[in-house]
Amino acid sequence: MALAQRPVPRFFAAFYRWSRQTQRPSPCALSAKRRRLSRQPATVASQQSYHATHRPLKTNQSTHDCAQEQWRLAHSGKDDGQAPEQSRPPPNAPTQLSQDVRSIMRQVPASVVVVTVAHVDPETNKSVPMGIAVSSFSTVTLDPPTVSFNIKQPSKTLSAIRDAHGSFRVHFLASNHEGLQIIEHFCKGNHSGAYEERLKNLHVKLPQAEDDLQTTAPLAPRIMGSGVSAEFECALTHELPVADHVILVAQIKSVITRNVRAPTMAYVNGSYRRLDKEGLIQRHESEQNSERLAAGEQHGASKNVYDLSKSSLSFDIQQELAIAFDWPGIPGEEERSEFAERLRSYLKGLQGLRFASQADIKRQLSIPLEEVAGQLGVDVVALIQECQKGSSVGQVLPEFYWRLSTSKMASLADRMVQLVKADKRFLEVPYQDLLYYLDVMVGSTDVLPSDLLRSLRAEGLVPPFKPSASLPPADMIDGNILIMEQVEHLLCAQARRWPSGSRGGRTLREMADEAGVPTGVMFHFARTRMFSGRSDLEDAHLDITGDVSPEEGLVVIRRMAEHMILNPDSRRSGLKHHRVKEADVLRNIKVDPRVTGVNTSFVVTKIRSLPSNGVSIKRQVDEWLEPYFARTVSWDDLNTRVMAFVQKLPLRATAWNNKDVLAAMGLSESTLIVTPDNKTSKTIAESKVLNMLLAKALKNHYGNGTDEENKAIAKFLTDRYKFDVTGTKQILAEEAKTLLSTDKRTPR
């Protein structure tokens, strides 16, 4: 679907409306300078109003309409070192009434968020990750967007919020194990030991004090990573004391979303849970889940939740291998859709799929199945979401995947230009989100930030690239395309520092560590492009490069199959054996590892998956590649194929060996030349007619091609047959006699 026909994403349109209503300037027009941390003394009032100026969004953050998500399920919680659990009744309250309320409210699911606030430790004079986990967060109104939550007094966090002019950040936690880890670290109080653990085990982006004084609110610590689904930047407006708690009311100033595709973390009955809004209906209607439902009720669990620590999924490795490899040949676009449908049916058949986390499901799928999914451009995460929810935020079959051909790369670059012309704030969103908007499969394509920005610079939409010697690691997490281009530059610069012979054995993580940048899934498949230097390609004497033709693609397949059959090391994988990389296999057969037009990754994975069941690897490979190489051919068909091949690729006909020439024509040396009487039938290798037919076809083609082709044909005929194509010399008598006898013996 052309981008010109695509609407601008909903959140940008919503943000425009919100900006006009609240008279907010665009985030692109706001300053992104860091703020000095405020150290004003705390003030306490029974009801206090704040007018703190919120910090503008940084350019690597995306904005969403505040009305997109409504946060409900308000509940009480504790502060500073205690899990979000119900407060004890005040001393003067009736004990029985308090216990009854407590028992009921324990069964009511509550939201769980982590609130962080800027704070400078007076002992070290450094910023620290101060914050708490609360289970009482809720929306108050959406006009203007306002939220509330409770904090028990006394509270260091509450004092810090007051010191920060009422500015703080709310983190919504993903319902996965990363989210659980974040909660655990913010339920241990606010002291030096807790700060050290948070900095050690979590990726927290801290504010930095600067020399220039600022009147606006300081930055609140930002928790990075997959455990956070979204963030609110808030400014406190009211404090309402109630017994030993304070209800804080704040206005939302900006929204940052990362991956809000499922319900966030919840808290019920003393444990953290993953909510499923469709789970209740499914569990009532499904007889297969009746036993699990009864077991959950016996333990006092809510009928609509599933414990993250439990999983009843049962995976079938044999079925997964069949889904991945049960193909006659290399899957194309039609088979790609069929693969997605096979995987969809398999996932839907897993018991307990609806209640398991996406990360756990993906983690338990077999490695070969995940590899093939990436090679065929099937987004497994989006497919899991579809199977769980009935719909998916992402594309199951993205348009751009694997290695992109020249035409595909041009189409993607044009789409990028149209996207930025429609709204320049696409340059600000996290790079992974940008790839999603472009319909690019993250982690399974070789597109690089520089590819997309090159087209923008040609249109004058972005300034020229200015390389940076280094980048703060915090800026590279969820960085936009301009930041990720700097990361790409640093990675490539580090690769160029290595000796050519050592590049193949280096991993992306090793290169990233040495370059001082974090590894990213979006660069994984582009490793070959980033690591392959010009000297690597020259030393390999590659003869097949770039976008290959169908004939060249068949030659690549034949060479790879022969090489891997003859070299057992290239087929081994696992911890006990050195796994020869696909790029090494391709270089050994004189093929550029960046070649497009034939799915070399699937060829390698398929051959490595062949079982050692007593049947020779060669026989298994021949059976698998049978659709590409004919077993029999008539004389007329063979002659026609040779002439067509020479006319289309005369230079290849003069340079390739017989095996490659036959492969390009869809044949092999064992292909049988069938005659009408079936008495004189021989394989092509036995008949030895291929050279004669090539010589005749090349002689006839001489003079009809380019100067380069004519020179190559003349040299080939002179070197091979001592024949001057101008006619001054004749083919050797013995060769001519063989050719003539072959023509007379074989029916035409």
CSV table of C-alpha atoms in Angstrom, one decimal, residues 400-746:
chain,number,residue,atom,x,y,z
A,400,PHE,CA,10.0,-5.1,4.0
A,401,TYR,CA,12.0,-8.0,5.5
A,402,TRP,CA,15.2,-10.0,5.0
A,403,ARG,CA,17.8,-8.4,2.6
A,404,LEU,CA,16.2,-5.7,0.5
A,405,SER,CA,16.8,-5.6,-3.2
A,406,THR,CA,17.7,-2.3,-4.9
A,407,SER,CA,14.1,-1.8,-6.0
A,408,LYS,CA,12.7,-2.6,-2.5
A,409,MET,CA,15.2,-0.2,-0.9
A,410,ALA,CA,14.2,2.5,-3.3
A,411,SER,CA,10.5,1.9,-2.5
A,412,LEU,CA,11.3,2.1,1.3
A,413,ALA,CA,13.3,5.3,0.9
A,414,ASP,CA,10.5,6.9,-1.1
A,415,ARG,CA,8.1,5.9,1.7
A,416,MET,CA,10.4,7.5,4.3
A,417,VAL,CA,10.4,10.8,2.3
A,418,GLN,CA,6.6,10.8,2.1
A,419,LEU,CA,6.3,10.1,5.8
A,420,VAL,CA,8.6,13.0,6.9
A,421,LYS,CA,7.0,15.4,4.5
A,422,ALA,CA,3.6,14.5,6.1
A,423,ASP,CA,5.0,15.2,9.6
A,424,LYS,CA,8.6,15.9,10.6
A,425,ARG,CA,8.0,14.6,14.0
A,426,PHE,CA,8.5,11.1,12.7
A,427,LEU,CA,12.1,12.0,13.0
A,428,GLU,CA,11.7,12.2,16.8
A,429,VAL,CA,10.0,8.8,17.5
A,430,PRO,CA,12.1,5.9,18.7
A,431,TYR,CA,13.8,4.2,15.7
A,432,GLN,CA,12.1,0.9,16.3
A,433,ASP,CA,8.7,2.6,16.2
A,434,LEU,CA,9.7,4.4,13.0
A,435,LEU,CA,10.4,1.0,11.4
A,436,TYR,CA,7.0,-0.2,12.5
A,437,TYR,CA,5.3,2.8,10.8
A,438,LEU,CA,7.3,2.1,7.6
A,439,ASP,CA,6.2,-1.6,7.7
A,440,VAL,CA,9.7,-2.9,8.2
A,441,MET,CA,10.3,-6.0,10.2
A,442,VAL,CA,12.6,-5.1,13.0
A,443,GLY,CA,15.6,-7.4,13.4
A,444,SER,CA,14.9,-9.3,10.2
A,445,THR,CA,16.0,-6.8,7.6
A,446,ASP,CA,19.3,-5.2,6.6
A,447,VAL,CA,18.0,-1.7,6.4
A,448,LEU,CA,20.2,0.9,8.2
A,449,PRO,CA,19.4,4.4,9.5
A,450,SER,CA,21.7,5.9,6.9
A,451,ASP,CA,19.7,4.2,4.1
A,452,LEU,CA,16.6,6.1,5.1
A,453,LEU,CA,18.3,9.4,5.9
A,454,ARG,CA,20.2,9.4,2.6
A,455,SER,CA,16.9,10.0,0.7
A,456,LEU,CA,15.9,12.6,3.2
A,457,ARG,CA,19.1,14.5,2.7
A,458,ALA,CA,18.7,14.4,-1.0
A,459,GLU,CA,15.3,16.2,-0.5
A,460,GLY,CA,16.8,18.7,2.0
A,461,LEU,CA,14.6,17.4,4.8
A,462,VAL,CA,17.5,16.8,7.3
A,463,PRO,CA,20.9,18.5,7.7
A,464,PRO,CA,24.1,16.8,6.6
A,465,PHE,CA,25.5,14.1,8.8
A,466,LYS,CA,28.1,15.2,11.4
A,467,PRO,CA,29.7,12.2,13.0
A,468,SER,CA,30.1,12.1,16.8
A,469,ALA,CA,33.1,10.5,18.5
A,470,SER,CA,30.8,9.1,21.2
A,471,LEU,CA,27.3,9.2,22.6
A,472,PRO,CA,26.0,8.9,26.1
A,473,PRO,CA,24.6,5.4,26.4
A,474,ALA,CA,21.3,6.7,27.9
A,475,ASP,CA,20.6,8.7,24.7
A,476,MET,CA,20.9,5.5,22.6
A,477,ILE,CA,18.1,3.7,24.4
A,478,ASP,CA,14.9,4.2,22.4
A,479,GLY,CA,16.9,6.7,20.3
A,480,ASN,CA,15.4,8.3,17.2
A,481,ILE,CA,16.7,7.7,13.7
A,482,LEU,CA,19.3,10.5,13.9
A,483,ILE,CA,20.7,9.1,17.1
A,484,MET,CA,20.7,5.5,15.7
A,485,GLU,CA,22.6,6.8,12.6
A,486,GLN,CA,25.4,7.9,15.1
A,487,VAL,CA,25.2,4.4,16.6
A,488,GLU,CA,25.6,2.9,13.2
A,489,HIS,CA,28.6,5.1,12.5
A,490,LEU,CA,30.3,4.1,15.7
A,491,LEU,CA,29.7,0.4,15.0
A,492,CYS,CA,31.1,0.7,11.5
A,493,ALA,CA,34.1,2.7,12.6
A,494,GLN,CA,34.9,0.0,15.2
A,495,ALA,CA,34.6,-2.7,12.6
A,496,ARG,CA,37.1,-0.9,10.3
A,497,ARG,CA,39.6,-1.0,13.2
A,498,TRP,CA,39.7,-4.8,13.2
A,499,PRO,CA,42.0,-6.8,10.8
A,500,SER,CA,40.1,-8.1,7.8
A,501,GLY,CA,40.6,-11.7,8.7
A,502,SER,CA,39.2,-11.3,12.2
A,503,ARG,CA,35.9,-9.6,11.3
A,504,GLY,CA,34.0,-12.8,10.5
A,505,GLY,CA,34.5,-14.2,14.0
A,506,ARG,CA,33.4,-11.1,15.8
A,507,THR,CA,29.9,-10.8,17.2
A,508,LEU,CA,27.7,-7.8,17.2
A,509,ARG,CA,27.8,-7.7,21.0
A,510,GLU,CA,31.6,-7.7,21.0
A,511,MET,CA,31.7,-4.9,18.4
A,512,ALA,CA,29.2,-2.8,20.3
A,513,ASP,CA,31.0,-3.3,23.6
A,514,GLU,CA,34.3,-2.1,22.0
A,515,ALA,CA,32.5,0.8,20.4
A,516,GLY,CA,30.8,1.8,23.6
A,517,VAL,CA,27.2,1.5,22.3
A,518,PRO,CA,24.4,-0.8,23.2
A,519,THR,CA,23.4,-3.6,20.9
A,520,GLY,CA,20.1,-3.3,19.2
A,521,VAL,CA,17.8,-5.9,17.6
A,522,MET,CA,17.3,-3.6,14.7
A,523,PHE,CA,21.0,-4.0,13.7
A,524,HIS,CA,21.2,-7.8,14.1
A,525,PHE,CA,20.4,-8.8,10.5
A,526,ALA,CA,22.4,-5.8,9.0
A,527,ARG,CA,25.5,-7.2,10.6
A,528,THR,CA,26.9,-8.4,7.3
A,529,ARG,CA,26.5,-5.0,5.6
A,530,MET,CA,28.1,-3.2,8.6
A,531,PHE,CA,31.0,-5.7,8.9
A,532,SER,CA,31.8,-6.3,5.3
A,533,GLY,CA,34.6,-4.0,4.2
A,534,ARG,CA,35.7,-3.3,0.7
A,535,SER,CA,38.9,-5.4,1.2
A,536,ASP,CA,36.8,-8.4,2.4
A,537,LEU,CA,35.0,-8.4,-1.0
A,538,GLU,CA,38.1,-7.9,-3.1
A,539,ASP,CA,40.0,-10.7,-1.4
A,540,ALA,CA,37.2,-13.1,-1.9
A,541,HIS,CA,37.1,-12.7,-5.8
A,542,LEU,CA,33.3,-12.8,-5.7
A,543,ASP,CA,31.6,-13.4,-9.0
A,544,ILE,CA,27.9,-13.1,-7.9
A,545,THR,CA,26.9,-9.9,-6.3
A,546,GLY,CA,24.0,-7.5,-5.9
A,547,ASP,CA,20.5,-8.3,-7.1
A,548,VAL,CA,20.8,-11.8,-8.7
A,549,SER,CA,18.8,-13.0,-11.7
A,550,PRO,CA,16.8,-16.2,-11.4
A,551,GLU,CA,19.6,-18.0,-13.3
A,552,GLU,CA,22.2,-16.7,-10.9
A,553,GLY,CA,20.0,-17.6,-7.9
A,554,LEU,CA,19.9,-21.3,-9.0
A,555,VAL,CA,23.7,-21.2,-9.3
A,556,VAL,CA,23.9,-19.8,-5.7
A,557,ILE,CA,21.7,-22.6,-4.4
A,558,ARG,CA,23.7,-25.3,-6.2
A,559,ARG,CA,27.0,-23.9,-4.9
A,560,MET,CA,25.7,-23.6,-1.3
A,561,ALA,CA,24.3,-27.2,-1.4
A,562,GLU,CA,27.5,-28.7,-2.7
A,563,HIS,CA,29.7,-26.7,-0.3
A,564,MET,CA,27.7,-27.7,2.8
A,565,ILE,CA,27.5,-31.4,1.7
A,566,LEU,CA,31.3,-31.6,1.3
A,567,ASN,CA,32.1,-29.6,4.4
A,568,PRO,CA,30.5,-31.1,7.6
A,569,ASP,CA,31.7,-28.1,9.7
A,570,SER,CA,29.4,-25.8,7.8
A,571,ARG,CA,26.4,-28.0,8.9
A,572,ARG,CA,27.2,-28.3,12.5
A,573,SER,CA,25.6,-26.0,15.1
A,574,GLY,CA,25.4,-25.9,18.9
A,575,LEU,CA,27.7,-25.3,21.8
A,576,LYS,CA,30.0,-28.3,21.1
A,577,HIS,CA,30.8,-27.3,17.5
A,578,HIS,CA,31.9,-24.2,15.8
A,579,ARG,CA,29.1,-22.9,13.7
A,580,VAL,CA,30.2,-21.6,10.3
A,581,LYS,CA,28.3,-18.4,9.6
A,582,GLU,CA,26.2,-18.0,6.5
A,583,ALA,CA,28.5,-15.2,5.3
A,584,ASP,CA,31.5,-17.5,5.5
A,585,VAL,CA,29.7,-20.1,3.4
A,586,LEU,CA,28.8,-17.5,0.8
A,587,ARG,CA,32.3,-16.1,0.6
A,588,ASN,CA,33.8,-19.6,0.1
A,589,ILE,CA,31.6,-20.1,-3.0
A,590,LYS,CA,32.4,-16.6,-4.4
A,591,VAL,CA,29.1,-15.1,-3.6
A,592,ASP,CA,28.7,-11.7,-1.9
A,593,PRO,CA,27.1,-12.2,1.5
A,594,ARG,CA,24.8,-9.2,0.8
A,595,VAL,CA,23.3,-10.8,-2.3
A,596,THR,CA,19.6,-10.4,-2.8
A,597,GLY,CA,17.0,-12.4,-4.8
A,598,VAL,CA,17.6,-15.8,-3.3
A,599,ASN,CA,16.9,-16.6,0.4
A,600,THR,CA,20.4,-18.0,1.3
A,601,SER,CA,19.6,-17.9,5.0
A,602,PHE,CA,16.8,-20.4,4.6
A,603,VAL,CA,19.1,-22.7,2.5
A,604,VAL,CA,21.7,-22.7,5.3
A,605,THR,CA,19.1,-23.3,8.0
A,606,LYS,CA,17.3,-26.0,6.0
A,607,ILE,CA,20.4,-28.0,5.2
A,608,ARG,CA,21.5,-27.8,8.9
A,609,SER,CA,18.2,-29.2,9.9
A,610,LEU,CA,18.4,-32.3,7.8
A,611,PRO,CA,18.5,-35.4,10.1
A,612,SER,CA,21.3,-37.9,10.3
A,613,ASN,CA,18.9,-40.9,9.8
A,614,GLY,CA,21.1,-43.1,7.7
A,615,VAL,CA,20.1,-41.4,4.5
A,616,SER,CA,23.0,-39.4,2.9
A,617,ILE,CA,22.9,-35.7,3.2
A,618,LYS,CA,23.4,-35.4,-0.6
A,619,ARG,CA,20.3,-37.5,-1.3
A,620,GLN,CA,18.2,-35.5,1.1
A,621,VAL,CA,19.4,-32.2,-0.4
A,622,ASP,CA,18.7,-33.5,-4.0
A,623,GLU,CA,15.2,-34.5,-3.0
A,624,TRP,CA,14.6,-31.1,-1.4
A,625,LEU,CA,15.9,-29.2,-4.5
A,626,GLU,CA,14.1,-31.4,-7.0
A,627,PRO,CA,11.7,-28.6,-8.0
A,628,TYR,CA,14.6,-26.5,-9.3
A,629,PHE,CA,16.6,-29.1,-11.3
A,630,ALA,CA,14.9,-31.3,-13.8
A,631,ARG,CA,15.7,-35.0,-13.8
A,632,THR,CA,15.1,-35.5,-17.5
A,633,VAL,CA,15.4,-33.3,-20.6
A,634,SER,CA,14.8,-33.9,-24.3
A,635,TRP,CA,17.5,-33.0,-26.9
A,636,ASP,CA,15.4,-30.2,-28.3
A,637,ASP,CA,14.7,-28.8,-24.8
A,638,LEU,CA,18.4,-29.0,-23.9
A,639,ASN,CA,19.4,-27.1,-27.1
A,640,THR,CA,16.7,-24.5,-26.5
A,641,ARG,CA,17.9,-23.9,-22.9
A,642,VAL,CA,21.5,-23.5,-24.0
A,643,MET,CA,20.7,-21.0,-26.7
A,644,ALA,CA,18.4,-19.0,-24.3
A,645,PHE,CA,21.0,-19.0,-21.6
A,646,VAL,CA,23.8,-17.8,-23.9
A,647,GLN,CA,21.6,-15.0,-25.3
A,648,LYS,CA,20.7,-13.8,-21.8
A,649,LEU,CA,24.0,-14.3,-20.0
A,650,PRO,CA,26.8,-14.7,-22.5
A,651,LEU,CA,29.5,-13.5,-20.1
A,652,ARG,CA,28.4,-16.2,-17.6
A,653,ALA,CA,28.5,-18.8,-20.3
A,654,THR,CA,32.2,-18.0,-20.9
A,655,ALA,CA,33.2,-17.8,-17.2
A,656,TRP,CA,31.2,-20.5,-15.3
A,657,ASN,CA,32.0,-24.2,-15.1
A,658,ASN,CA,29.6,-26.7,-16.5
A,659,LYS,CA,27.9,-27.4,-13.2
A,660,ASP,CA,27.0,-23.7,-12.8
A,661,VAL,CA,25.9,-23.4,-16.5
A,662,LEU,CA,23.6,-26.4,-16.0
A,663,ALA,CA,22.2,-25.1,-12.8
A,664,ALA,CA,21.4,-21.7,-14.4
A,665,MET,CA,19.4,-23.7,-16.9
A,666,GLY,CA,17.6,-25.7,-14.2
A,667,LEU,CA,19.6,-28.9,-14.9
A,668,SER,CA,22.4,-30.9,-13.4
A,669,GLU,CA,25.1,-33.3,-14.6
A,670,SER,CA,22.8,-36.2,-13.6
A,671,THR,CA,19.9,-34.9,-15.7
A,672,LEU,CA,19.0,-37.6,-18.2
A,673,ILE,CA,18.8,-36.7,-21.9
A,674,VAL,CA,15.8,-38.6,-23.1
A,675,THR,CA,15.7,-39.9,-26.7
A,676,PRO,CA,12.6,-41.3,-28.4
A,677,ASP,CA,13.8,-44.9,-28.4
A,678,ASN,CA,15.1,-44.6,-24.8
A,679,LYS,CA,18.1,-46.8,-25.9
A,680,THR,CA,20.7,-44.1,-26.2
A,681,SER,CA,19.6,-42.0,-23.3
A,682,LYS,CA,22.6,-40.7,-21.2
A,683,THR,CA,23.1,-38.2,-18.5
A,684,ILE,CA,24.4,-34.8,-19.6
A,685,ALA,CA,27.8,-35.6,-18.0
A,686,GLU,CA,28.0,-38.9,-19.9
A,687,SER,CA,27.0,-37.5,-23.2
A,688,LYS,CA,29.6,-34.6,-23.1
A,689,VAL,CA,27.4,-32.6,-25.5
A,690,LEU,CA,27.1,-29.5,-23.3
A,691,ASN,CA,30.5,-28.0,-24.4
A,692,MET,CA,29.6,-28.4,-28.1
A,693,LEU,CA,26.2,-26.8,-27.7
A,694,LEU,CA,27.7,-23.9,-25.8
A,695,ALA,CA,30.4,-23.4,-28.5
A,696,LYS,CA,27.8,-23.3,-31.2
A,697,ALA,CA,25.5,-21.0,-29.3
A,698,LEU,CA,28.4,-18.6,-28.5
A,699,LYS,CA,29.6,-18.6,-32.1
A,700,ASN,CA,26.1,-17.7,-33.3
A,701,HIS,CA,25.8,-15.0,-30.6
A,702,TYR,CA,29.1,-13.3,-31.5
A,703,GLY,CA,28.6,-9.9,-33.0
A,704,ASN,CA,25.1,-9.5,-31.5
A,705,GLY,CA,26.2,-8.4,-28.1
A,706,THR,CA,28.3,-5.6,-26.5
A,707,ASP,CA,32.0,-5.2,-27.2
A,708,GLU,CA,32.8,-6.8,-23.8
A,709,GLU,CA,30.6,-9.8,-24.6
A,710,ASN,CA,32.2,-10.2,-28.1
A,711,LYS,CA,35.7,-10.0,-26.7
A,712,ALA,CA,34.9,-12.6,-24.0
A,713,ILE,CA,33.3,-15.0,-26.6
A,714,ALA,CA,36.3,-14.7,-28.9
A,715,LYS,CA,38.7,-15.4,-26.1
A,716,PHE,CA,36.7,-18.3,-24.8
A,717,LEU,CA,36.5,-20.0,-28.2
A,718,THR,CA,40.2,-19.4,-28.9
A,719,ASP,CA,41.3,-20.7,-25.5
A,720,ARG,CA,38.9,-23.7,-25.3
A,721,TYR,CA,38.7,-24.8,-29.0
A,722,LYS,CA,41.5,-22.9,-30.7
A,723,PHE,CA,38.9,-21.4,-32.9
A,724,ASP,CA,39.0,-17.9,-34.4
A,725,VAL,CA,35.5,-16.7,-34.4
A,726,THR,CA,36.3,-14.4,-37.4
A,727,GLY,CA,36.5,-17.5,-39.5
A,728,THR,CA,40.2,-17.5,-40.3
A,729,LYS,CA,40.7,-20.8,-38.3
A,730,GLN,CA,38.5,-23.8,-37.9
A,731,ILE,CA,37.6,-25.9,-34.9
A,732,LEU,CA,40.1,-28.7,-34.2
A,733,ALA,CA,39.3,-31.7,-36.4
A,734,GLU,CA,38.6,-33.9,-33.5
A,735,GLU,CA,36.2,-31.4,-31.8
A,736,ALA,CA,34.4,-30.8,-35.1
A,737,LYS,CA,34.1,-34.5,-35.7
A,738,THR,CA,32.6,-35.1,-32.3
A,739,LEU,CA,30.1,-32.2,-32.8
A,740,LEU,CA,29.0,-33.5,-36.2
A,741,SER,CA,28.6,-37.1,-35.0
A,742,THR,CA,26.5,-35.9,-32.1
A,743,ASP,CA,24.2,-33.9,-34.3
A,744,LYS,CA,23.7,-36.9,-36.6
A,745,ARG,CA,23.2,-39.4,-33.9
A,746,THR,CA,20.6,-37.4,-31.9
